[in-house]
Short mmCIF file of C-alpha atoms in Angstrom, two decimals:
data_model
loop_
_atom_site.label_atom_id
_atom_site.label_comp_id
_atom_site.label_asym_id
_atom_site.label_seq_id
_atom_site.Cartn_x
_atom_site.Cartn_y
_atom_site.Cartn_z
CA MET A 1 51.80 73.31 131.28
CA LYS A 2 52.98 74.90 134.46
CA ALA A 3 56.59 74.19 133.60
CA SER A 4 56.22 75.67 130.16
CA ASN A 5 54.59 78.78 131.58
CA GLN A 6 57.48 79.18 133.94
CA SER A 7 60.08 78.76 131.22
CA ARG A 8 58.19 81.25 129.10
CA LYS A 9 58.38 83.70 131.99
CA ILE A 10 62.10 83.07 132.29
CA ILE A 11 62.63 83.59 128.59
CA ILE A 12 60.63 86.80 128.63
CA SER A 13 62.53 88.15 131.61
CA ILE A 14 65.85 87.25 129.95
CA MET A 15 64.72 89.09 126.83
CA ILE A 16 63.66 92.15 128.80
CA GLY A 17 66.87 91.98 130.78
CA SER A 18 69.05 91.83 127.72
CA LEU A 19 67.12 94.64 126.08
CA LEU A 20 67.70 96.74 129.17
CA LEU A 21 71.37 95.82 129.17
CA LEU A 22 71.63 96.60 125.48
CA SER A 23 70.01 100.00 125.87
CA PHE A 24 72.27 100.68 128.81
CA LYS A 25 75.29 99.81 126.70
CA VAL A 26 74.16 102.01 123.86
CA TYR A 27 73.40 104.76 126.31
CA GLU A 28 76.83 104.33 127.88
CA ASN A 29 78.51 104.73 124.50
CA GLN A 30 76.37 107.64 123.52
CA GLU A 31 77.20 109.32 126.75
CA LYS A 32 80.63 110.29 125.57
CA PRO A 33 80.45 110.81 121.83
CA TYR A 34 83.50 112.37 120.24
CA ASN A 35 82.68 115.75 118.79
CA LEU A 36 84.36 116.10 115.45
CA LYS A 37 85.46 119.60 114.59
CA TYR A 38 86.23 120.49 111.01
CA PRO A 39 85.86 123.54 108.81
CA ALA A 40 82.66 123.85 106.78
CA TYR A 41 84.72 124.10 103.60
CA PHE A 42 85.70 120.43 103.96
CA GLY A 43 82.05 119.49 103.54
CA GLY A 44 80.16 116.68 105.15
CA ARG A 45 80.70 113.96 102.58
CA PHE A 46 82.04 111.23 104.82
CA THR A 47 80.62 108.11 106.38
CA ILE A 48 81.32 106.76 109.83
CA PRO A 49 80.32 103.08 109.96
CA GLU A 50 77.15 102.56 112.01
CA ASP A 51 78.81 99.79 114.00
CA ASN A 52 81.77 101.98 114.92
CA PRO A 53 80.57 105.38 116.11
CA LEU A 54 83.20 107.80 117.37
CA THR A 55 83.40 107.91 121.14
CA ARG A 56 85.96 109.58 123.36
CA ASP A 57 86.95 106.25 124.90
CA GLY A 58 87.17 104.59 121.50
CA VAL A 59 89.41 107.36 120.19
CA HIS A 60 91.60 107.16 123.29
CA LEU A 61 91.97 103.40 122.94
CA GLY A 62 92.77 103.85 119.25
CA ARG A 63 95.50 106.32 120.11
CA MET A 64 96.98 103.91 122.68
CA LEU A 65 96.95 101.13 120.07
CA PHE A 66 98.38 103.35 117.33
CA TYR A 67 101.51 103.74 119.45
CA GLU A 68 101.45 100.14 120.83
CA THR A 69 104.44 97.98 119.88
CA LYS A 70 102.73 94.85 121.25
CA LEU A 71 100.75 94.84 118.01
CA SER A 72 103.89 93.68 116.18
CA LYS A 73 105.38 90.22 116.24
CA THR A 74 108.72 91.50 117.55
CA ASN A 75 107.18 94.03 119.99
CA GLN A 76 109.30 96.69 118.28
CA PHE A 77 106.94 98.23 115.71
CA SER A 78 103.77 100.23 116.07
CA CYS A 79 101.73 102.11 113.48
CA SER A 80 103.73 105.16 114.53
CA SER A 81 107.00 103.57 113.42
CA CYS A 82 106.12 104.51 109.86
CA HIS A 83 103.46 107.15 110.61
CA GLN A 84 105.30 109.77 112.68
CA GLN A 85 103.33 112.81 113.77
CA LYS A 86 106.21 115.25 113.25
CA LEU A 87 106.25 114.28 109.57
CA ALA A 88 102.45 114.49 109.20
CA PHE A 89 102.38 110.75 109.89
CA THR A 90 104.91 109.67 107.29
CA ASP A 91 108.49 108.48 107.86
CA GLY A 92 110.62 110.39 105.39
CA LYS A 93 111.63 107.26 103.49
CA PRO A 94 110.85 106.04 99.99
CA PHE A 95 109.97 102.61 101.41
CA SER A 96 109.60 101.52 105.03
CA GLU A 97 111.21 98.63 106.86
CA GLY A 98 109.05 96.03 108.57
CA ILE A 99 109.75 93.42 111.26
CA ASP A 100 111.72 91.14 108.95
CA GLY A 101 113.94 93.92 107.63
CA SER A 102 112.34 93.87 104.18
CA VAL A 103 110.83 97.05 102.80
CA THR A 104 107.27 97.88 101.80
CA LYS A 105 106.30 97.88 98.16
CA ARG A 106 105.07 101.46 98.26
CA SER A 107 105.84 104.60 100.19
CA THR A 108 104.09 105.31 103.50
CA MET A 109 101.13 107.64 103.06
CA SER A 110 100.35 110.65 105.25
CA LEU A 111 97.43 110.27 107.66
CA ALA A 112 95.57 113.54 107.47
CA ASN A 113 91.86 114.09 106.87
CA LEU A 114 91.28 110.39 106.20
CA LEU A 115 87.70 110.92 107.35
CA TRP A 116 86.98 112.15 103.82
CA VAL A 117 88.85 109.35 102.02
CA LYS A 118 86.81 106.51 100.56
CA ASN A 119 89.40 104.18 99.09
CA PHE A 120 92.60 103.60 101.02
CA PHE A 121 96.15 102.70 99.95
CA TRP A 122 97.90 103.92 96.82
CA ASP A 123 95.71 101.56 94.79
CA GLY A 124 92.47 102.16 96.68
CA ARG A 125 91.97 98.52 97.56
CA SER A 126 90.42 99.06 101.01
CA ASN A 127 87.12 100.82 101.36
CA SER A 128 87.25 101.56 105.08
CA LEU A 129 89.82 102.48 107.68
CA GLU A 130 88.81 99.34 109.57
CA ALA A 131 89.70 97.16 106.57
CA GLN A 132 92.86 99.16 105.88
CA ALA A 133 94.29 98.68 109.36
CA ILE A 134 94.32 94.89 109.07
CA VAL A 135 96.84 94.97 106.24
CA PRO A 136 99.91 96.54 107.90
CA LEU A 137 99.08 94.82 111.22
CA THR A 138 99.11 91.32 109.75
CA ASP A 139 101.41 91.59 106.71
CA PRO A 140 104.43 89.37 107.48
CA HIS A 141 106.73 92.09 106.12
CA GLU A 142 105.16 94.89 108.16
CA MET A 143 103.98 94.26 111.74
CA GLY A 144 103.57 90.54 111.08
CA GLN A 145 101.09 89.49 113.76
CA SER A 146 97.60 88.04 113.45
CA LEU A 147 94.79 90.00 115.06
CA SER A 148 94.03 87.13 117.43
CA GLU A 149 97.66 87.08 118.62
CA SER A 150 97.48 90.83 119.16
CA ALA A 151 94.23 90.41 121.09
CA SER A 152 95.64 87.76 123.38
CA LYS A 153 98.81 89.81 124.02
CA LEU A 154 96.69 92.80 125.01
CA GLU A 155 94.46 90.67 127.24
CA LYS A 156 97.49 89.82 129.33
CA THR A 157 98.21 93.48 130.09
CA SER A 158 96.95 95.25 133.18
CA ASN A 159 95.39 98.21 131.40
CA TYR A 160 93.96 97.19 128.02
CA PRO A 161 90.97 95.05 129.17
CA GLU A 162 89.63 98.08 131.05
CA LEU A 163 90.26 100.39 128.05
CA PHE A 164 88.37 98.00 125.76
CA LYS A 165 85.55 97.81 128.30
CA LYS A 166 85.23 101.58 128.32
CA ALA A 167 85.36 101.79 124.54
CA PHE A 168 83.22 98.83 123.55
CA GLY A 169 81.34 97.78 126.68
CA SER A 170 83.21 94.54 127.32
CA SER A 171 86.75 93.80 128.44
CA GLU A 172 87.01 90.89 126.04
CA ILE A 173 89.48 91.78 123.31
CA PHE A 174 88.87 90.78 119.72
CA GLY A 175 90.68 91.68 116.52
CA ASP A 176 87.75 93.61 115.15
CA LYS A 177 87.73 95.86 118.22
CA ILE A 178 91.44 96.59 117.69
CA VAL A 179 90.92 97.78 114.12
CA LYS A 180 87.75 99.65 115.04
CA ALA A 181 89.57 101.62 117.73
CA LEU A 182 92.47 102.36 115.38
CA ALA A 183 89.98 103.58 112.77
CA GLN A 184 88.36 105.87 115.32
CA PHE A 185 91.69 107.47 116.15
CA GLU A 186 92.57 107.90 112.49
CA ARG A 187 89.23 109.61 111.82
CA ILE A 188 90.07 112.43 114.19
CA LEU A 189 93.45 113.20 112.55
CA ILE A 190 92.18 116.39 110.97
CA SER A 191 94.57 118.96 109.57
CA SER A 192 92.85 122.32 109.20
CA ASP A 193 95.08 125.00 110.69
CA SER A 194 97.71 125.67 108.04
CA PRO A 195 98.34 129.21 106.81
CA TYR A 196 96.17 128.24 103.83
CA ASP A 197 93.30 127.50 106.24
CA GLN A 198 93.98 130.77 108.00
CA TYR A 199 93.83 132.47 104.60
CA LEU A 200 90.47 130.77 103.89
CA ASN A 201 89.27 131.96 107.29
CA GLY A 202 90.47 135.50 106.61
CA THR A 203 93.14 135.56 109.32
CA TYR A 204 96.27 135.27 107.17
CA ILE A 205 97.32 137.50 104.30
CA PRO A 206 99.43 135.55 101.82
CA THR A 207 102.58 137.05 100.34
CA GLU A 208 102.38 138.06 96.70
CA GLN A 209 104.41 135.02 95.74
CA GLU A 210 102.11 132.67 97.70
CA LEU A 211 99.08 134.26 96.09
CA ARG A 212 100.56 133.88 92.59
CA GLY A 213 101.37 130.26 93.43
CA MET A 214 97.85 129.61 94.72
CA ASN A 215 96.30 130.98 91.55
CA LEU A 216 98.60 128.96 89.31
CA PHE A 217 97.98 125.84 91.41
CA MET A 218 94.20 126.09 91.17
CA ALA A 219 93.87 127.30 87.55
CA GLY A 220 93.67 125.17 84.45
CA PRO A 221 95.75 126.82 81.71
CA GLN A 222 93.82 128.52 78.89
CA PRO A 223 96.51 129.95 76.62
CA GLN A 224 93.87 131.15 74.11
CA ASN A 225 92.43 133.35 76.88
CA ASN A 226 95.82 134.32 78.34
CA ILE A 227 95.12 132.41 81.54
CA ARG A 228 98.19 130.70 82.95
CA GLY A 229 97.82 127.71 85.20
CA ALA A 230 99.49 124.57 86.44
CA ASN A 231 96.24 122.57 86.65
CA CYS A 232 97.26 121.00 90.00
CA GLY A 233 93.82 121.80 91.38
CA HIS A 234 92.17 119.60 88.77
CA CYS A 235 93.04 116.62 90.98
CA HIS A 236 94.38 118.27 94.15
CA GLY A 237 91.77 121.00 94.31
CA THR A 238 89.18 121.97 96.91
CA PRO A 239 90.38 123.04 100.36
CA LYS A 240 91.00 119.35 101.14
CA LEU A 241 93.77 119.44 98.50
CA PHE A 242 92.76 116.11 97.03
CA LYS A 243 89.86 114.62 95.15
CA GLU A 244 88.89 110.97 95.38
CA LEU A 245 90.60 110.10 92.09
CA PHE A 246 93.06 107.63 90.60
CA HIS A 247 95.32 108.77 87.80
CA ASN A 248 98.38 107.78 85.84
CA ASN A 249 100.51 110.88 86.32
CA GLY A 250 103.09 110.09 83.68
CA LEU A 251 105.92 108.74 85.82
CA ASP A 252 106.76 105.88 83.46
CA THR A 253 105.80 104.69 80.01
CA ILE A 254 105.95 101.10 81.26
CA PRO A 255 105.34 101.24 85.00
CA LYS A 256 107.18 98.68 87.14
CA ASP A 257 104.33 98.95 89.62
CA VAL A 258 100.98 98.74 87.80
CA GLY A 259 99.18 100.47 90.67
CA ARG A 260 95.40 100.25 90.75
CA MET A 261 95.39 97.65 87.96
CA GLU A 262 96.72 95.13 90.46
CA PHE A 263 93.47 95.50 92.38
CA THR A 264 90.91 95.91 89.58
CA GLY A 265 92.52 93.69 86.95
CA GLN A 266 91.56 96.28 84.34
CA GLU A 267 94.06 97.41 81.73
CA ILE A 268 92.63 100.93 81.91
CA ASP A 269 93.99 101.18 85.48
CA ARG A 270 97.62 100.49 84.54
CA GLY A 271 99.89 102.92 86.34
CA ARG A 272 97.01 104.65 88.12
CA PHE A 273 97.53 105.63 91.74
CA ARG A 274 95.53 107.52 94.35
CA VAL A 275 95.61 111.30 94.25
CA PRO A 276 96.96 111.95 97.75
CA THR A 277 96.23 115.05 99.77
CA LEU A 278 98.85 117.79 99.48
CA ARG A 279 98.26 118.99 103.03
CA ASN A 280 101.61 119.13 104.85
CA ILE A 281 103.31 118.23 101.58
CA ALA A 282 106.51 120.07 102.54
CA LEU A 283 106.85 117.60 105.45
CA THR A 284 106.13 114.38 103.59
CA SER A 285 109.10 113.98 101.26
CA PRO A 286 109.97 111.79 99.41
CA TYR A 287 107.15 111.98 96.89
CA MET A 288 105.12 109.59 94.68
CA HIS A 289 104.12 105.99 95.44
CA ASP A 290 107.76 104.94 95.20
CA GLY A 291 109.32 107.98 96.81
CA ARG A 292 111.34 108.71 93.68
CA PHE A 293 111.40 112.50 94.15
CA LYS A 294 113.18 114.00 97.15
CA THR A 295 112.14 117.61 96.63
CA LEU A 296 109.10 119.60 95.58
CA GLN A 297 111.28 121.13 92.87
CA GLN A 298 111.71 117.64 91.37
CA VAL A 299 107.96 117.11 91.52
CA LEU A 300 107.29 120.39 89.71
CA ASP A 301 109.98 119.54 87.15
CA HIS A 302 108.27 116.20 86.58
CA TYR A 303 104.84 117.68 85.87
CA ASN A 304 106.33 120.45 83.76
CA GLU A 305 109.02 118.71 81.74
CA HIS A 306 109.18 114.95 82.19
CA ILE A 307 105.70 113.51 81.63
CA GLN A 308 106.03 110.02 80.13
CA GLN A 309 103.45 109.06 77.51
CA SER A 310 101.40 105.89 77.81
CA GLU A 311 97.97 104.51 76.95
CA THR A 312 96.62 105.34 80.40
CA LEU A 313 98.31 108.73 80.96
CA SER A 314 95.77 111.08 82.53
CA PRO A 315 94.22 113.27 79.81
CA PHE A 316 94.14 116.12 82.31
CA ILE A 317 97.93 116.03 82.43
CA ALA A 318 98.41 115.31 78.73
CA GLU A 319 96.15 118.18 77.65
CA ALA A 320 97.32 120.91 80.03
CA THR A 321 99.60 123.45 78.40
CA ASN A 322 100.31 127.15 78.68
CA GLN A 323 100.97 127.66 74.98
CA VAL A 324 98.49 127.28 72.15
CA GLY A 325 99.42 123.92 70.60
CA GLY A 326 101.95 123.24 73.36
CA LYS A 327 102.92 119.68 74.15
CA SER A 328 103.74 120.09 77.82
CA LEU A 329 102.75 122.29 80.74
CA LEU A 330 105.36 124.99 79.94
CA LEU A 331 105.50 126.78 83.26
CA LEU A 332 108.29 129.29 83.78
CA GLU A 333 110.91 128.68 86.45
CA ASP A 334 109.57 131.58 88.55
CA GLU A 335 106.08 130.13 88.35
CA LYS A 336 107.34 126.84 89.74
CA GLN A 337 108.86 128.71 92.67
CA ASP A 338 105.54 130.49 93.23
CA ILE A 339 103.74 127.16 93.38
CA ILE A 340 106.32 125.74 95.80
CA SER A 341 105.80 128.74 98.06
CA PHE A 342 102.06 128.05 98.03
CA LEU A 343 102.72 124.38 98.85
CA HIS A 344 104.58 125.51 101.97
CA MET A 345 101.39 127.30 103.05
CA LEU A 346 99.88 123.84 103.53
CA THR A 347 102.13 122.96 106.46
CA ASP A 348 99.99 122.72 109.58
CA SER A 349 102.17 123.10 112.65
CA THR A 350 99.15 122.66 114.95
CA PHE A 351 98.50 119.24 113.39
CA ILE A 352 102.03 117.96 113.90
CA SER A 353 102.21 119.22 117.47
CA ASN A 354 98.65 118.47 118.63
CA PRO A 355 99.06 116.61 121.96
CA ASP A 356 95.83 114.67 121.28
CA PHE A 357 97.58 112.91 118.42
CA SER A 358 100.86 112.22 120.22
CA ASN A 359 102.24 109.09 121.87
CA PRO A 360 100.21 108.53 125.07
CA HIS A 361 102.67 105.96 126.38
CA LEU A 362 105.32 108.64 126.83
CA LYS A 363 103.29 110.53 129.39
CA GLY A 364 103.59 108.12 132.27
CA ILE A 365 100.49 106.20 131.21
CA LYS A 366 101.59 102.63 131.73
CA PRO A 367 101.29 100.52 128.63
CA MET B 1 86.69 77.51 123.45
CA PHE B 2 87.35 81.12 124.18
CA MET B 3 90.36 81.27 121.89
CA LYS B 4 88.33 79.54 119.25
CA LYS B 5 85.71 82.24 119.57
CA ILE B 6 88.32 84.95 119.12
CA PHE B 7 89.74 83.16 116.15
CA TYR B 8 86.33 82.64 114.58
CA SER B 9 85.11 86.16 115.11
CA THR B 10 88.34 87.67 113.81
CA ARG B 11 88.37 85.35 110.85
CA MET B 12 84.78 86.15 109.90
CA PHE B 13 85.52 89.83 110.25
CA ILE B 14 88.56 89.63 107.98
CA ILE B 15 86.73 87.51 105.44
CA SER B 16 83.82 89.91 105.27
CA LEU B 17 86.13 92.90 104.90
CA LEU B 18 88.17 91.18 102.21
CA MET B 19 85.03 90.20 100.34
CA ALA B 20 83.75 93.74 100.49
CA SER B 21 86.97 95.29 99.27
CA ALA B 22 87.66 92.66 96.62
CA GLY B 23 84.24 93.04 95.05
CA LEU B 24 85.64 94.78 91.99
CA MET B 25 88.41 92.27 91.42
CA ALA B 26 86.11 89.70 89.92
CA GLN B 27 85.09 92.05 87.15
CA THR B 28 87.79 91.39 84.62
CA THR B 29 86.85 91.38 81.00
CA ASN B 30 88.48 92.11 77.68
CA LYS B 31 85.66 94.20 76.28
CA PRO B 32 85.13 97.52 78.02
CA PHE B 33 81.69 97.86 79.55
CA PHE B 34 79.69 100.04 81.87
CA THR B 35 76.98 99.11 84.33
CA VAL B 36 73.52 100.49 85.05
CA GLU B 37 72.54 99.80 88.64
CA GLY B 38 70.80 101.07 91.76
CA GLU B 39 67.07 101.82 91.65
CA VAL B 40 66.50 99.87 88.43
CA LEU B 41 64.30 96.88 87.70
CA LYS B 42 66.96 95.25 85.53
CA PRO B 43 70.65 95.97 86.24
CA LEU B 44 72.63 96.11 82.99
CA LYS B 45 76.22 95.55 81.90
CA LEU B 46 76.67 97.04 78.43
CA THR B 47 79.48 96.98 75.85
CA VAL B 48 79.66 99.07 72.67
CA GLU B 49 78.13 96.10 70.79
CA ASP B 50 75.21 96.07 73.21
CA LEU B 51 74.63 99.77 72.59
CA LEU B 52 74.29 99.09 68.87
CA ASN B 53 71.09 97.14 69.66
CA LEU B 54 69.52 100.26 71.14
CA LYS B 55 68.13 103.25 69.25
CA GLN B 56 71.07 105.30 67.89
CA THR B 57 71.19 109.06 68.28
CA GLU B 58 73.55 111.65 66.82
CA ILE B 59 73.88 115.15 68.18
CA LYS B 60 76.02 118.17 67.36
CA ALA B 61 77.72 119.72 70.34
CA LYS B 62 80.59 122.08 71.07
CA ASP B 63 83.50 120.78 73.14
CA ARG B 64 85.57 122.70 75.72
CA GLU B 65 87.44 124.52 72.94
CA ALA B 66 84.10 125.50 71.34
CA LYS B 67 84.75 123.21 68.36
CA GLU B 68 81.63 121.55 67.01
CA HIS B 69 81.58 117.75 66.72
CA ILE B 70 79.05 115.09 65.87
CA TYR B 71 78.67 112.67 68.74
CA LYS B 72 77.00 109.32 68.21
CA GLY B 73 75.58 107.16 70.94
CA VAL B 74 72.40 106.32 72.79
CA ARG B 75 70.17 108.77 74.64
CA LEU B 76 70.65 108.44 78.36
CA ILE B 77 66.87 108.16 78.65
CA ASP B 78 66.84 105.08 76.38
CA ILE B 79 69.52 103.36 78.43
CA LEU B 80 67.70 104.09 81.68
CA ASP B 81 64.41 103.00 80.13
CA SER B 82 65.87 99.64 79.11
CA ALA B 83 67.01 99.14 82.71
CA GLY B 84 63.52 99.86 84.03
CA VAL B 85 63.90 103.27 85.65
CA THR B 86 60.85 105.29 86.73
CA LEU B 87 60.52 107.71 83.81
CA GLY B 88 57.73 109.35 81.83
CA LYS B 89 54.37 108.78 83.51
CA GLU B 90 56.10 107.13 86.47
CA LEU B 91 58.28 110.15 87.10
CA ARG B 92 56.13 111.70 89.79
CA GLY B 93 55.83 111.69 93.57
CA GLU B 94 58.75 110.22 95.44
CA ASN B 95 60.41 109.21 92.16
CA LEU B 96 61.25 112.87 91.68
CA ALA B 97 63.67 112.51 94.59
CA LYS B 98 65.85 110.12 92.60
CA TYR B 99 69.05 111.16 90.89
CA ILE B 100 71.50 109.62 88.44
CA LEU B 101 75.03 109.24 89.81
CA ILE B 102 77.53 108.67 87.01
CA LYS B 103 81.07 107.52 87.76
CA ALA B 104 84.26 107.39 85.71
CA VAL B 105 87.15 104.95 85.98
CA ASP B 106 89.27 107.55 87.81
CA GLY B 107 86.59 108.02 90.49
CA TYR B 108 85.14 111.27 89.09
CA GLU B 109 81.43 111.57 89.78
CA VAL B 110 78.62 113.76 88.46
CA ILE B 111 74.88 113.74 88.95
CA PHE B 112 71.83 114.51 86.86
CA SER B 113 68.28 114.52 88.11
CA LEU B 114 65.82 112.24 86.31
CA PRO B 115 63.77 115.18 84.91
CA GLU B 116 66.97 116.55 83.35
CA VAL B 117 67.06 113.59 80.96
CA ASP B 118 63.35 112.87 80.52
CA PRO B 119 61.87 114.38 77.32
CA GLU B 120 58.54 114.90 79.13
CA PHE B 121 60.38 117.50 81.22
CA THR B 122 63.18 118.84 79.03
CA GLY B 123 64.04 119.66 75.45
CA GLN B 124 67.69 118.74 75.98
CA THR B 125 69.02 115.47 74.63
CA ILE B 126 71.79 113.98 76.74
CA ILE B 127 73.55 111.03 75.18
CA LEU B 128 76.01 108.39 76.21
CA ALA B 129 78.42 108.71 73.31
CA TYR B 130 80.79 106.10 71.93
CA GLN B 131 81.78 107.87 68.70
CA VAL B 132 82.92 111.34 67.77
CA ASP B 133 82.95 112.47 64.12
CA GLY B 134 82.66 108.86 63.00
CA ASN B 135 85.52 107.52 65.12
CA PRO B 136 85.59 105.73 68.45
CA LEU B 137 86.22 108.16 71.30
CA PRO B 138 89.98 108.59 71.85
CA LYS B 139 91.89 107.15 74.81
CA GLY B 140 91.39 109.07 77.99
CA GLU B 141 87.92 110.03 76.78
CA GLY B 142 86.17 106.82 75.75
CA PRO B 143 85.02 104.24 75.20
CA PHE B 144 81.98 105.88 76.82
CA ARG B 145 81.31 109.47 77.74
CA ILE B 146 78.33 111.68 78.46
CA VAL B 147 77.56 114.57 76.14
CA ALA B 148 75.20 117.15 77.66
CA PRO B 149 75.07 119.90 75.01
CA ASN B 150 73.13 122.44 77.07
CA ASP B 151 75.71 122.56 79.86
CA LYS B 152 77.72 125.76 79.26
CA ARG B 153 80.73 124.18 80.97
CA PRO B 154 81.26 120.56 79.97
CA ALA B 155 82.20 119.38 83.47
CA ARG B 156 79.42 116.80 83.40
CA TRP B 157 80.57 115.40 80.06
CA ILE B 158 82.11 112.66 82.15
CA ARG B 159 84.81 110.70 80.33
CA GLU B 160 85.78 107.03 80.67
CA LEU B 161 82.35 106.32 82.14
CA THR B 162 82.03 103.06 84.07
CA THR B 163 78.85 103.23 86.15
CA ILE B 164 75.38 104.76 85.95
CA LYS B 165 73.61 104.43 89.26
CA VAL B 166 70.07 105.58 90.02
CA VAL B 167 69.91 106.60 93.65
CA PHE B 168 67.14 107.66 96.00
CA SER B 169 67.96 110.78 97.99
CA LYS B 170 67.99 109.63 101.59
CA GLU B 171 67.58 113.10 103.05
#
């Protein structure tokens, strides 16, 4: 009886102790939350997982890991090998080389305003940044290293155990902490200081050509009402310059890459790909999931003159025309140039030079 | 032991993420269908054939080009009713804070409130159409779409509908 009373006391004190510890831990994390700043016109429709709140230490660790070559099997590749800040976190190539010299199946996507994205990759197969990060880290043709190998490599360093302790309360390193930290860093990659943003904030006056381009970009054509438009905004509209949509944009009648269908197994998704953001689009050539277009001119030519018919072609592309009864978009050459000049308004030089997003290992911080 | 723990925790993490993201993959079928889910007593997965077993409704409505068509389908209220949604007498109190989130295959989403489709509240008839002027809805539009004739702009006439979800506002 006495013994059991004593053990009960011990159990109770352990419980109280762990509760105290737990609240301390939570308190510690809440002490340094990361304050997200974004314009009101982006809206608040995003979700940060409850088990991975943004903290300053978490974001810092994520940034260190984003530029960490130890996360690759050969110690030569980091996320930043393909996602370079100066190119709005792309690499300028149609396909990217991984550790084994082979190339990725699809073109590297820009990392801007991912906080508002729900379904990642060109086919939308990952529904969180945490899940997304695992793929390039562990794919044998990309960084090629299991998360547990990455964790044990980092444990052997002098600095990472402490960084993990600050970010997650314990210096033990696990794969899930690696991807959580990376996700935290990616969530703060917000691009909102382009001339277009300045225009929205009333601090930049667009040229006449930019203004014409903006109007054409956003408007759906209504030839019966004499309204000309390129209908880009139907999918790339709102100040975020993308909507969470998947469309077949008429690249091929029989697509070599079936896109979203590979993930859903549904015929209706054949040739559908994510609608990517057009922020910093002038920096992220080449274009499309396979990088087939080198220039914005080629992209405009595609949407205007070279749409390929198929069962799953987006009706919003098929139906858009600037002539009553027209079969294609029928923009004039000058109008295309106007739109291209608007697209250049989306280049955010603050984003690509923000020191908070840059390689921390280059600043004398020992890896 | 320690390494094992790392391995186990990482593995469980990956498995759970993969399961979450691969949820859709299992849903392969030859016949197109849509689902009714969320705050319902009986989740449904319905094909055009299944719709034929419900009460049929035809309405005249003008499309984006102001051309009048006859749309045939099932009233949204009848579909929701067969899934056991709080309508009619039950549409009171906290149930008035529910909304209908409708999704298309491309990811497009629109919402209606429950009173917008309930005849005890509104004179408008919103249908889930599968035919227009006697023909199946064309590609890019069907097999299922919403027709809401009172909307001046048909932006909620959502095409290629895949999911109807009744959701409680969590605000």
